[in-house]
XYZ file of C-alpha atoms in Angstrom:
92
model
C 14.191 -10.179 -17.160
C 12.150 -8.722 -19.986
C 11.439 -5.052 -20.551
C 7.824 -5.636 -19.450
C 8.939 -7.227 -16.182
C 11.512 -4.527 -15.488
C 9.060 -1.751 -16.232
C 6.389 -3.211 -13.944
C 8.889 -3.838 -11.138
C 10.457 -0.360 -11.332
C 7.077 1.368 -11.552
C 5.803 -0.445 -8.477
C 9.065 0.204 -6.630
C 8.512 3.944 -7.176
C 4.914 3.569 -6.010
C 3.333 4.738 -9.266
C 0.158 3.383 -10.774
C 0.118 2.765 -14.504
C -1.985 5.909 -14.912
C 0.477 7.993 -12.895
C 3.391 6.761 -14.990
C 1.480 7.573 -18.166
C 0.681 11.050 -16.835
C 4.335 11.695 -15.955
C 5.620 10.573 -19.352
C 4.689 11.421 -22.913
C 2.472 8.403 -23.428
C -0.981 7.001 -22.713
C -2.285 4.543 -20.155
C -2.977 2.036 -22.948
C 0.661 2.232 -24.059
C 1.939 1.622 -20.517
C -0.438 -1.347 -20.218
C 0.802 -2.794 -23.530
C 4.444 -2.330 -22.478
C 3.885 -4.020 -19.121
C 1.919 -6.899 -20.616
C 4.584 -7.472 -23.269
C 1.994 -7.006 -26.027
C 3.695 -4.008 -27.581
C 5.896 -4.900 -30.525
C 7.764 -1.623 -30.574
C 9.170 0.861 -28.138
C 9.701 4.438 -29.213
C 13.038 5.754 -27.992
C 11.595 9.017 -26.724
C 9.019 7.128 -24.640
C 11.676 4.775 -23.243
C 13.812 7.778 -22.350
C 10.904 9.516 -20.591
C 10.016 6.363 -18.651
C 13.643 5.935 -17.550
C 13.804 9.613 -16.541
C 10.600 9.441 -14.487
C 11.665 6.191 -12.820
C 15.110 7.701 -12.198
C 17.007 4.830 -13.840
C 19.368 4.671 -16.777
C 17.955 3.699 -20.130
C 20.385 0.761 -20.179
C 19.043 -0.596 -16.894
C 15.463 -0.396 -18.152
C 16.084 -2.263 -21.394
C 17.057 -5.938 -21.526
C 20.437 -6.881 -22.999
C 20.484 -6.773 -26.779
C 18.932 -9.885 -28.292
C 17.146 -11.029 -25.128
C 13.631 -10.447 -26.427
C 14.506 -12.162 -29.713
C 15.803 -15.217 -27.868
C 12.660 -15.402 -25.744
C 10.438 -15.133 -28.798
C 12.366 -17.970 -30.444
C 11.939 -20.113 -27.336
C 8.188 -19.404 -27.309
C 7.954 -20.297 -31.002
C 9.866 -23.533 -30.491
C 7.599 -24.472 -27.586
C 4.510 -23.757 -29.710
C 5.870 -25.899 -32.565
C 6.529 -28.736 -30.124
C 2.961 -28.564 -28.821
C 1.572 -28.618 -32.361
C 3.732 -31.627 -33.243
C 2.476 -33.456 -30.140
C -1.143 -32.701 -31.082
C -0.635 -33.915 -34.655
C 1.192 -37.046 -33.504
C -1.473 -37.927 -30.937
C -4.237 -37.651 -33.565
C -2.521 -40.154 -35.884
């Protein structure tokens, strides 16, 4: 499970809206939206800590195991390369 998925699940489990979570932490609604959509490329430690504190979970439980996001990005890249190869092959 990715950070984005965990964050969304834990937030909903606590009954918070994205705006409420932003208000309770040291970040903005736009940042929470980017984190939950997976569009954010970086996570500031102090924000992660505040989110974990507000959601009453450990920082370790909020974050995916080390390397997980990298592996998923590699899988997405490989899938994209395969699709491009198929498109090029079908045009020839």
